[in-house]
Short mmCIF file of C-alpha atoms and ligand atoms in Angstrom, two decimals:
data_model
loop_
_atom_site.label_atom_id
_atom_site.label_comp_id
_atom_site.label_asym_id
_atom_site.label_seq_id
_atom_site.Cartn_x
_atom_site.Cartn_y
_atom_site.Cartn_z
CA UNK A 1 34.76 -68.42 13.22
CA UNK A 2 31.57 -67.09 14.67
CA UNK A 3 31.14 -63.43 15.25
CA UNK A 4 30.91 -62.18 18.84
CA UNK A 5 27.33 -61.14 18.21
CA UNK A 6 26.05 -64.65 17.53
CA UNK A 7 22.28 -64.73 17.60
CA UNK A 8 20.63 -66.23 20.67
CA UNK A 9 17.20 -67.52 21.60
CA UNK A 10 14.98 -64.98 23.31
CA UNK A 11 14.00 -67.32 26.09
CA UNK A 12 14.35 -70.81 27.38
CA UNK A 13 10.80 -71.55 26.29
CA UNK A 14 11.67 -70.26 22.85
CA UNK A 15 14.53 -72.73 22.63
CA UNK A 16 12.49 -75.66 23.92
CA UNK A 17 9.68 -75.02 21.49
CA UNK A 18 12.05 -74.47 18.58
CA UNK A 19 14.11 -77.58 19.38
CA UNK A 20 10.88 -79.51 19.86
CA UNK A 21 9.82 -78.00 16.54
CA UNK A 22 12.91 -79.49 14.92
CA UNK A 23 12.28 -82.84 16.53
CA UNK A 24 8.53 -82.97 15.97
CA UNK A 25 7.71 -83.32 12.33
CA UNK A 26 7.01 -85.87 9.64
CA UNK A 27 9.20 -88.26 11.62
CA UNK A 28 6.57 -88.51 14.32
CA UNK A 29 3.39 -88.34 12.32
CA UNK A 30 4.29 -89.82 8.93
CA UNK A 31 7.32 -92.05 9.58
CA UNK A 32 6.73 -93.47 13.07
CA UNK A 33 3.33 -95.08 12.37
CA UNK A 34 4.37 -96.71 9.11
CA UNK A 35 7.71 -97.98 10.40
CA UNK A 36 5.83 -99.35 13.42
CA UNK A 37 3.39 -101.02 11.03
CA UNK A 38 6.25 -102.55 9.05
CA UNK A 39 7.99 -103.82 12.14
CA UNK A 40 5.25 -105.61 13.97
CA UNK A 41 3.55 -103.03 16.20
CA UNK A 42 3.81 -103.32 19.99
CA UNK A 43 7.29 -104.79 20.24
CA UNK A 44 8.67 -102.10 17.99
CA UNK A 45 7.06 -99.41 20.12
CA UNK A 46 8.56 -100.87 23.29
CA UNK A 47 12.01 -101.16 21.77
CA UNK A 48 11.69 -97.62 20.44
CA UNK A 49 10.87 -96.22 23.87
CA UNK A 50 13.82 -98.01 25.46
CA UNK A 51 16.18 -96.68 22.79
CA UNK A 52 14.86 -93.12 23.06
CA UNK A 53 15.63 -92.88 26.75
CA UNK A 54 18.83 -94.92 26.94
CA UNK A 55 20.53 -93.83 23.72
CA UNK A 56 18.61 -90.84 22.39
CA UNK A 57 18.57 -88.76 25.56
CA UNK A 58 22.30 -89.13 26.32
CA UNK A 59 23.21 -88.24 22.71
CA UNK A 60 20.85 -85.27 22.91
CA UNK A 61 22.77 -84.05 25.97
CA UNK A 62 26.12 -84.49 24.26
CA UNK A 63 25.00 -82.53 21.22
CA UNK A 64 23.48 -79.69 23.22
CA UNK A 65 26.55 -79.40 25.47
CA UNK A 66 28.97 -79.43 22.55
CA UNK A 67 26.93 -76.79 20.74
CA UNK A 68 26.54 -74.45 23.68
CA UNK A 69 30.15 -74.78 24.75
CA UNK A 70 31.60 -74.06 21.33
CA UNK A 71 28.89 -71.67 20.12
CA UNK A 72 29.34 -73.15 16.64
CA UNK A 73 27.67 -75.54 14.25
CA UNK A 74 29.07 -79.09 13.90
CA UNK A 75 32.04 -78.32 11.63
CA UNK A 76 33.09 -75.26 13.65
CA UNK A 77 32.59 -77.12 16.92
CA UNK A 78 34.97 -79.90 15.91
CA UNK A 79 37.47 -77.35 14.61
CA UNK A 80 37.35 -75.48 17.90
CA UNK A 81 37.69 -78.53 20.16
CA UNK A 82 40.14 -80.43 17.97
CA UNK A 83 41.82 -77.88 15.69
CA UNK A 84 43.26 -79.12 12.42
CA UNK A 85 42.30 -82.74 13.07
CA UNK A 86 40.31 -85.41 11.26
CA UNK A 87 37.45 -84.99 13.74
CA UNK A 88 36.12 -82.33 11.41
CA UNK A 89 34.78 -85.23 9.35
CA UNK A 90 31.94 -85.49 11.87
CA UNK A 91 30.95 -81.96 10.95
CA UNK A 92 31.10 -82.62 7.22
CA UNK A 93 29.12 -85.82 7.63
CA UNK A 94 26.51 -83.76 9.47
CA UNK A 95 26.28 -81.24 6.66
CA UNK A 96 25.93 -83.95 4.00
CA UNK A 97 23.38 -85.89 6.04
CA UNK A 98 21.34 -82.75 6.60
CA UNK A 99 21.15 -82.07 2.87
CA UNK A 100 20.40 -85.75 2.15
CA UNK A 101 17.49 -85.82 4.60
CA UNK A 102 16.22 -82.40 3.57
CA UNK A 103 16.00 -83.54 -0.05
CA UNK A 104 13.49 -86.37 0.33
CA UNK A 105 11.84 -84.91 3.44
CA UNK A 106 10.80 -81.90 1.37
CA UNK A 107 9.13 -84.19 -1.15
CA UNK A 108 6.94 -85.75 1.55
CA UNK A 109 6.34 -82.34 3.10
CA UNK A 110 5.08 -81.22 -0.32
CA UNK A 111 2.38 -83.88 -0.01
CA UNK A 112 1.11 -82.23 3.17
CA UNK A 113 0.67 -78.95 1.28
CA UNK A 114 -1.25 -80.76 -1.43
CA UNK A 115 -3.57 -82.49 1.05
CA UNK A 116 -4.21 -79.15 2.72
CA UNK A 117 -5.20 -77.62 -0.64
CA UNK A 118 -7.29 -80.65 -1.45
CA UNK A 119 -9.17 -80.49 1.84
CA UNK A 120 -10.06 -76.88 1.19
CA UNK A 121 -11.11 -77.09 -2.45
CA UNK A 122 -12.39 -80.61 -2.85
CA UNK A 123 -12.62 -82.59 0.37
CA UNK A 124 -11.73 -86.27 0.67
CA UNK A 125 -15.13 -87.93 0.17
CA UNK A 126 -16.22 -89.91 -2.86
CA UNK A 127 -12.92 -91.47 -3.86
CA UNK A 128 -10.72 -94.36 -2.88
CA UNK A 129 -8.12 -92.66 -0.72
CA UNK A 130 -5.46 -95.27 -1.60
CA UNK A 131 -5.91 -94.89 -5.35
CA UNK A 132 -6.01 -91.10 -5.06
CA UNK A 133 -2.71 -91.14 -3.18
CA UNK A 134 -1.00 -93.42 -5.70
CA UNK A 135 -2.13 -91.28 -8.62
CA UNK A 136 -1.02 -88.10 -6.93
CA UNK A 137 2.49 -89.29 -6.04
CA UNK A 138 2.97 -90.66 -9.55
CA UNK A 139 2.43 -87.24 -11.11
CA UNK A 140 5.79 -85.65 -11.88
CA UNK A 141 4.54 -82.04 -12.24
CA UNK A 142 2.73 -82.18 -8.90
CA UNK A 143 5.73 -83.63 -7.13
CA UNK A 144 8.24 -81.19 -8.55
CA UNK A 145 6.16 -78.06 -8.03
CA UNK A 146 5.24 -78.97 -4.46
CA UNK A 147 8.86 -79.81 -3.69
CA UNK A 148 9.87 -76.39 -5.00
CA UNK A 149 7.19 -74.60 -3.01
CA UNK A 150 8.11 -76.34 0.21
CA UNK A 151 11.85 -75.81 -0.17
CA UNK A 152 11.15 -72.19 -1.01
CA UNK A 153 9.17 -71.74 2.19
CA UNK A 154 11.94 -73.34 4.25
CA UNK A 155 14.55 -71.12 2.64
CA UNK A 156 12.49 -67.99 3.24
CA UNK A 157 12.19 -68.71 6.94
CA UNK A 158 15.87 -69.56 7.36
CA UNK A 159 16.78 -66.30 5.66
CA UNK A 160 14.58 -64.33 8.03
CA UNK A 161 16.88 -65.36 10.91
CA UNK A 162 16.81 -67.35 14.11
CA UNK A 163 14.68 -65.28 16.41
CA UNK A 164 12.23 -63.70 14.02
CA UNK A 165 11.49 -66.79 12.00
CA UNK A 166 11.90 -70.02 13.86
CA UNK A 167 11.01 -69.06 17.38
CA UNK A 168 7.73 -67.33 16.63
CA UNK A 169 6.31 -70.01 14.40
CA UNK A 170 7.11 -72.83 16.82
CA UNK A 171 5.86 -70.95 19.81
CA UNK A 172 2.35 -70.48 18.44
CA UNK A 173 1.70 -73.62 16.49
CA UNK A 174 3.04 -76.65 18.32
CA UNK A 175 0.40 -76.41 21.06
CA UNK A 176 -2.38 -76.19 18.45
CA UNK A 177 -1.10 -79.36 16.80
CA UNK A 178 -1.07 -81.09 20.17
CA UNK A 179 -4.70 -80.19 20.90
CA UNK A 180 -5.92 -81.22 17.47
CA UNK A 181 -4.20 -84.59 17.84
CA UNK A 182 -5.85 -85.17 21.21
CA UNK A 183 -9.23 -84.54 19.56
CA UNK A 184 -8.43 -86.97 16.75
CA UNK A 185 -7.34 -89.66 19.21
CA UNK A 186 -10.61 -89.36 21.10
CA UNK A 187 -12.56 -89.72 17.87
CA UNK A 188 -10.41 -92.63 16.62
CA UNK A 189 -10.94 -94.48 19.89
CA UNK A 190 -14.70 -94.48 19.36
CA UNK A 191 -14.40 -96.43 16.10
CA UNK A 192 -15.36 -100.12 15.88
CA UNK A 193 -11.84 -101.31 15.14
CA UNK A 194 -10.21 -99.34 17.94
CA UNK A 195 -9.65 -102.18 20.42
CA UNK A 196 -8.02 -104.47 17.86
CA UNK A 197 -5.85 -101.62 16.63
CA UNK A 198 -4.69 -100.71 20.12
CA UNK A 199 -3.87 -104.32 20.85
CA UNK A 200 -1.62 -104.50 17.81
CA UNK A 201 -0.03 -101.14 18.57
CA UNK A 202 0.55 -101.40 22.30
CA UNK A 203 0.97 -105.06 23.24
CA UNK A 204 4.44 -106.43 22.46
CA UNK A 205 4.82 -109.96 21.11
CA UNK A 206 8.27 -111.47 20.88
CA UNK A 207 7.37 -113.06 17.56
CA UNK A 208 7.17 -109.57 16.09
CA UNK A 209 10.91 -109.02 16.27
CA UNK A 210 12.68 -109.40 12.99
CA UNK A 211 16.31 -108.96 12.01
CA UNK A 212 15.66 -105.40 11.00
CA UNK A 213 13.54 -104.28 13.95
CA UNK A 214 16.50 -102.95 15.91
CA UNK A 215 18.10 -100.91 13.14
CA UNK A 216 14.76 -99.36 12.28
CA UNK A 217 14.00 -98.54 15.92
CA UNK A 218 17.42 -97.00 16.40
CA UNK A 219 17.24 -95.08 13.15
CA UNK A 220 13.74 -93.87 13.95
CA UNK A 221 14.82 -92.65 17.40
CA UNK A 222 17.69 -90.61 15.95
CA UNK A 223 15.56 -89.33 13.10
CA UNK A 224 12.67 -88.33 15.29
CA UNK A 225 14.84 -86.59 17.87
CA UNK A 226 16.89 -84.82 15.15
CA UNK A 227 20.06 -86.44 16.46
CA UNK A 228 23.26 -87.64 14.82
CA UNK A 229 23.74 -84.80 12.37
CA UNK A 230 24.37 -81.74 14.46
CA UNK A 231 20.90 -80.16 14.30
CA UNK A 232 20.58 -80.15 18.07
CA UNK A 233 24.23 -79.19 18.36
CA UNK A 234 23.55 -76.15 16.18
CA UNK A 235 20.43 -75.22 18.16
CA UNK A 236 22.41 -75.62 21.38
CA UNK A 237 24.94 -73.15 20.01
CA UNK A 238 22.28 -70.44 20.07
CA UNK A 239 21.46 -71.17 23.70
CA UNK A 240 22.68 -68.93 26.48
CA UNK A 241 24.75 -70.11 29.44
CA UNK A 242 21.90 -69.25 31.78
CA UNK A 243 19.64 -72.01 30.54
CA UNK A 244 19.29 -75.41 32.14
CA UNK A 245 20.35 -77.91 29.47
CA UNK A 246 19.28 -80.96 31.45
CA UNK A 247 15.71 -79.79 31.69
CA UNK A 248 15.51 -78.36 28.17
CA UNK A 249 16.90 -81.54 26.58
CA UNK A 250 14.61 -83.80 28.58
CA UNK A 251 11.51 -81.82 27.69
CA UNK A 252 12.35 -81.93 24.00
CA UNK A 253 12.75 -85.73 24.13
CA UNK A 254 9.55 -86.09 26.11
CA UNK A 255 7.40 -83.93 23.81
CA UNK A 256 8.76 -85.58 20.72
CA UNK A 257 8.09 -89.07 21.98
CA UNK A 258 4.64 -88.13 23.17
CA UNK A 259 3.65 -86.82 19.76
CA UNK A 260 4.95 -89.96 18.01
CA UNK A 261 2.99 -92.21 20.36
CA UNK A 262 -0.08 -90.02 19.87
CA UNK A 263 0.21 -90.32 16.09
CA UNK A 264 0.03 -94.10 16.46
CA UNK A 265 -3.00 -93.73 18.71
CA UNK A 266 -4.79 -92.02 15.83
CA UNK A 267 -3.65 -94.33 13.04
CA UNK A 268 -3.90 -97.84 14.49
CA UNK A 269 -7.43 -97.62 15.92
CA UNK A 270 -8.56 -96.64 12.41
CA UNK A 271 -6.72 -99.56 10.77
CA UNK A 272 -7.76 -102.00 13.48
CA UNK A 273 -4.65 -104.21 13.46
CA UNK A 274 -1.58 -104.83 11.37
CA UNK A 275 -1.71 -102.70 8.23
CA UNK A 276 -1.98 -104.73 5.03
CA UNK A 277 0.58 -102.59 3.32
CA UNK A 278 2.50 -100.15 5.47
CA UNK A 279 4.37 -97.94 3.07
CA UNK A 280 5.11 -94.26 2.77
CA UNK A 281 1.45 -93.61 1.95
CA UNK A 282 0.03 -95.17 5.11
CA UNK A 283 -0.72 -92.05 7.09
CA UNK A 284 -1.99 -90.04 4.13
CA UNK A 285 -4.38 -92.81 3.16
CA UNK A 286 -5.58 -93.72 6.63
CA UNK A 287 -5.99 -90.24 7.98
CA UNK A 288 -7.96 -89.04 4.97
CA UNK A 289 -10.27 -92.01 5.47
CA UNK A 290 -10.75 -90.85 9.03
CA UNK A 291 -11.59 -87.34 7.90
CA UNK A 292 -14.14 -88.75 5.43
CA UNK A 293 -16.21 -90.21 8.25
CA UNK A 294 -15.66 -87.45 10.79
CA UNK A 295 -18.30 -84.72 11.13
CA UNK A 296 -16.63 -81.49 9.99
CA UNK A 297 -13.84 -83.68 8.60
CA UNK A 298 -13.03 -81.36 5.76
CA UNK A 299 -12.27 -78.37 7.97
CA UNK A 300 -10.42 -80.48 10.49
CA UNK A 301 -8.56 -82.18 7.66
CA UNK A 302 -7.46 -78.83 6.30
CA UNK A 303 -6.31 -77.75 9.75
CA UNK A 304 -4.48 -81.04 10.32
CA UNK A 305 -2.55 -80.88 7.06
CA UNK A 306 -1.77 -77.21 7.57
CA UNK A 307 -0.30 -77.99 10.99
CA UNK A 308 1.57 -80.96 9.57
CA UNK A 309 3.06 -78.69 6.91
CA UNK A 310 4.18 -76.32 9.64
CA UNK A 311 5.54 -79.12 11.81
CA UNK A 312 7.52 -80.26 8.78
CA UNK A 313 8.74 -76.70 8.21
CA UNK A 314 10.08 -76.32 11.73
CA UNK A 315 12.05 -79.52 11.08
CA UNK A 316 13.36 -78.62 7.63
CA UNK A 317 14.45 -75.25 8.96
CA UNK A 318 16.85 -77.07 11.27
CA UNK A 319 18.05 -79.35 8.48
CA UNK A 320 18.85 -76.38 6.27
CA UNK A 321 20.27 -74.41 9.19
CA UNK A 322 23.07 -76.93 9.78
CA UNK A 323 24.49 -76.60 6.28
CA UNK A 324 23.77 -72.87 6.05
CA UNK A 325 25.40 -72.10 9.39
CA UNK A 326 28.48 -73.99 8.23
CA UNK A 327 28.77 -71.72 5.17
CA UNK A 328 28.14 -68.65 7.33
CA UNK A 329 30.62 -69.58 10.06
CA UNK A 330 33.40 -70.94 7.88
CA UNK A 331 33.12 -68.85 4.74
CA UNK A 332 31.69 -65.68 6.25
CA UNK A 333 28.76 -65.86 3.87
CA UNK A 334 25.70 -63.82 4.61
CA UNK A 335 22.68 -65.82 5.73
CA UNK A 336 20.75 -65.21 2.53
CA UNK A 337 23.46 -66.43 0.19
CA UNK A 338 24.24 -69.46 2.35
CA UNK A 339 20.60 -70.54 2.55
CA UNK A 340 20.02 -70.07 -1.18
CA UNK A 341 23.08 -72.10 -2.15
CA UNK A 342 22.12 -75.01 0.12
CA UNK A 343 18.52 -75.09 -0.96
CA UNK A 344 19.47 -74.91 -4.65
CA UNK A 345 21.73 -77.94 -4.30
CA UNK A 346 19.07 -79.73 -2.27
CA UNK A 347 16.43 -79.18 -4.94
CA UNK A 348 18.58 -80.87 -7.56
CA UNK A 349 19.32 -83.84 -5.30
CA UNK A 350 15.63 -84.12 -4.46
CA UNK A 351 14.45 -84.55 -8.06
CA UNK A 352 14.98 -88.34 -8.28
CA UNK A 353 13.18 -88.78 -4.94
CA UNK A 354 10.26 -86.74 -6.20
CA UNK A 355 10.00 -88.95 -9.27
CA UNK A 356 10.42 -92.22 -7.42
CA UNK A 357 6.84 -92.88 -6.36
CA UNK A 358 5.52 -93.86 -9.73
CA UNK A 359 6.49 -91.05 -12.10
CA UNK A 360 9.63 -92.91 -13.14
CA UNK A 361 9.35 -96.70 -13.15
CA UNK A 362 13.08 -97.32 -12.82
CA UNK A 363 13.42 -95.02 -9.80
CA UNK A 364 10.35 -96.46 -8.06
CA UNK A 365 11.58 -99.95 -7.29
CA UNK A 366 15.29 -100.46 -6.81
CA UNK A 367 16.06 -102.76 -3.87
CA UNK A 368 14.39 -104.67 -1.05
CA UNK A 369 15.07 -103.39 2.47
CA UNK A 370 13.30 -104.81 5.52
CA UNK A 371 11.12 -106.94 3.24
CA UNK A 372 9.81 -103.90 1.44
CA UNK A 373 10.56 -102.82 -2.08
CA UNK A 374 12.29 -99.44 -1.94
CA UNK A 375 12.56 -96.79 -4.58
CA UNK A 376 14.97 -93.87 -4.65
CA UNK A 377 13.20 -91.99 -1.84
CA UNK A 378 13.16 -95.10 0.35
CA UNK A 379 16.86 -95.66 -0.23
CA UNK A 380 17.70 -92.05 0.61
CA UNK A 381 15.62 -92.39 3.77
CA UNK A 382 17.41 -95.56 4.74
CA UNK A 383 20.91 -94.26 3.98
CA UNK A 384 20.59 -90.77 5.43
CA UNK A 385 17.63 -91.03 7.81
CA UNK A 386 18.80 -94.30 9.38
CA UNK A 387 22.41 -95.23 8.74
CA UNK A 388 24.08 -91.82 8.59
CA UNK A 389 22.34 -90.65 11.75
CA UNK A 390 23.32 -93.77 13.67
CA UNK A 391 26.92 -93.40 12.50
CA UNK A 392 26.88 -89.68 13.33
CA UNK A 393 25.51 -90.40 16.82
CA UNK A 394 28.22 -92.97 17.42
CA UNK A 395 30.93 -90.58 16.21
CA UNK A 396 29.71 -87.81 18.49
CA UNK A 397 29.88 -90.15 21.46
CA UNK A 398 33.38 -91.29 20.49
CA UNK A 399 34.47 -87.70 19.99
CA UNK A 400 33.24 -86.55 23.37
CA UNK A 401 34.58 -89.55 25.25
CA UNK A 402 38.02 -89.74 23.63
CA UNK A 403 38.79 -86.24 22.49
CA UNK A 404 36.83 -83.53 24.27
CA UNK A 405 36.42 -85.71 27.41
CA UNK A 406 33.16 -86.54 29.05
CA UNK A 407 34.08 -84.47 32.11
CA UNK A 408 34.06 -81.28 30.01
CA UNK A 409 30.76 -82.14 28.39
CA UNK A 410 29.29 -82.82 31.81
CA UNK A 411 30.52 -79.52 33.17
CA UNK A 412 28.71 -77.79 30.35
CA UNK A 413 25.59 -79.91 30.76
CA UNK A 414 25.28 -79.34 34.49
CA UNK A 415 26.23 -75.67 34.33
CA UNK A 416 23.39 -73.85 36.07
CA UNK A 417 21.82 -77.28 36.68
CA UNK A 418 23.91 -78.50 39.56
CA UNK A 419 21.11 -80.30 41.32
CA UNK A 420 20.93 -82.73 38.39
CA UNK A 421 24.54 -83.85 38.73
CA UNK A 422 23.41 -87.14 40.25
CA UNK A 423 22.23 -88.09 36.75
CA UNK A 424 25.85 -88.60 35.92
CA UNK A 425 25.59 -91.97 37.66
CA UNK A 426 23.24 -93.18 34.95
CA UNK A 427 24.54 -91.13 32.05
CA UNK A 428 28.18 -92.15 32.34
CA UNK A 429 27.67 -95.89 31.86
CA UNK A 430 25.16 -95.21 29.11
CA UNK A 431 27.57 -92.97 27.23
CA UNK A 432 30.67 -95.04 27.89
CA UNK A 433 29.22 -98.47 27.20
CA UNK A 434 25.56 -99.04 26.50
CA UNK A 435 24.90 -96.50 23.77
CA UNK A 436 28.05 -97.05 21.70
CA UNK A 437 27.86 -100.82 22.12
CA UNK A 438 24.25 -100.91 20.97
CA UNK A 439 24.91 -98.70 17.96
CA UNK A 440 28.00 -100.69 16.99
CA UNK A 441 26.20 -104.01 17.27
CA UNK A 442 23.46 -102.76 15.00
CA UNK A 443 25.85 -101.33 12.43
CA UNK A 444 28.13 -104.36 12.59
CA UNK A 445 25.20 -106.69 12.19
CA UNK A 446 24.18 -104.90 9.05
CA UNK A 447 27.61 -104.82 7.54
CA UNK A 448 28.61 -108.39 8.24
CA UNK A 449 25.45 -110.37 7.74
CA UNK A 450 24.88 -110.10 4.04
CA UNK A 451 21.16 -110.71 3.93
CA UNK A 452 20.20 -108.66 6.96
CA UNK A 453 18.22 -106.25 4.91
CA UNK A 454 16.04 -108.55 2.89
N1 PFF B 501 13.15 -84.84 13.62
C1 PFF B 501 12.52 -84.51 12.37
C2 PFF B 501 11.20 -85.26 12.30
O1 PFF B 501 10.95 -86.12 13.14
O2 PFF B 501 10.44 -85.00 11.40
C3 PFF B 501 13.39 -84.81 11.19
C4 PFF B 501 14.80 -84.34 11.37
C5 PFF B 501 15.05 -82.99 11.55
C6 PFF B 501 15.84 -85.25 11.41
C7 PFF B 501 16.34 -82.56 11.75
C8 PFF B 501 17.13 -84.84 11.62
C9 PFF B 501 17.37 -83.49 11.81
F1 PFF B 501 18.56 -83.09 12.01
#
């Protein structure tokens, strides 16, 4: 049960920036470019955009409406709308997925801290950026300490509370990140390879589609928009009835997608075509190369990695918040205890991911997915960052349509936003048919065609 004095956002802008802060993170700047590179470039981008607006946006609206209506996190929301029923599983799946994502996400976020420190004390010149990256991720002490530091930072902010912590940080820093990225795009576009890179990135070719393109595009859309695990639902629960959900949700989707596309506009002009090897290191290697050639690259590099660390933080805060708010709502735990318990468990689960980029040979290469050899971190990313989110998104749709009823969700969505009711004409068929059908086809395809993933 939530207390009557549940915290609320100070302003609509505060919510939009904080929700955009959850959405915008490593998913846009680290994951989007390398998944695009692995899946053929332009066609992936096109498919991604279609999925974001036809599946992502409707699911975003369902999560925000459910959260604001119930004023609870995912477990409490299901309990309130369907007391004592199995629907609560959606909430538990959300909590588990949040911890699963947080574990490996914090490892990658630790890298951003390291690159920030490196820019300040050493700079990026005079070394092969690829080799430097491989050596760094293979060092167990580096990986474990940075993981601990990053999780510690996330926990500290979550403990400091909704308004004080999350809102302020997002409000100031997201616009700075945006401006810096615009500057980097302009510079990247002046490079010799730019035209070839843009061609690969922006022009779709049907031959680029592979069996796995769709699942990766769907997974990336959910991951990037923080959907399918109750993060947006939880943020919606802190939103007041006065706010216009239609507008707020749309702006979050728009900003998030813009930043992802912008990240590609920095990376691909530097590479100049299909990346030779598009793995988890792609962005770290390519962007440090860019900073090597850029006048003032060291200072800008430091600023870039600092902002990336903060963008990652505003995302991990929401990942931790889902599990912590469950403990607070259901077990009446105080915020501090709840956050510490979740982050302690997450640290332990994160250890194999931290060691899976070279420190431990057996954890570094386990299975082939999408033609790429995956280690423990890659498997966690695929299971939690792709599959679980897609399943969670599908379950939320099914829950709203069959249990809570779409009419109720719509009433909440269009509350104080009556002039947008016409959107229902598009949203209804998307929610009833298109979105669930697409997700089910993708999941079914994976389950029933044995070799889909190799
Ligand atoms: N959307 C975040 C990103 O793109 O980095 C990651 C994320 C945050 C996924 C919160 C899921 C979530 F619930």
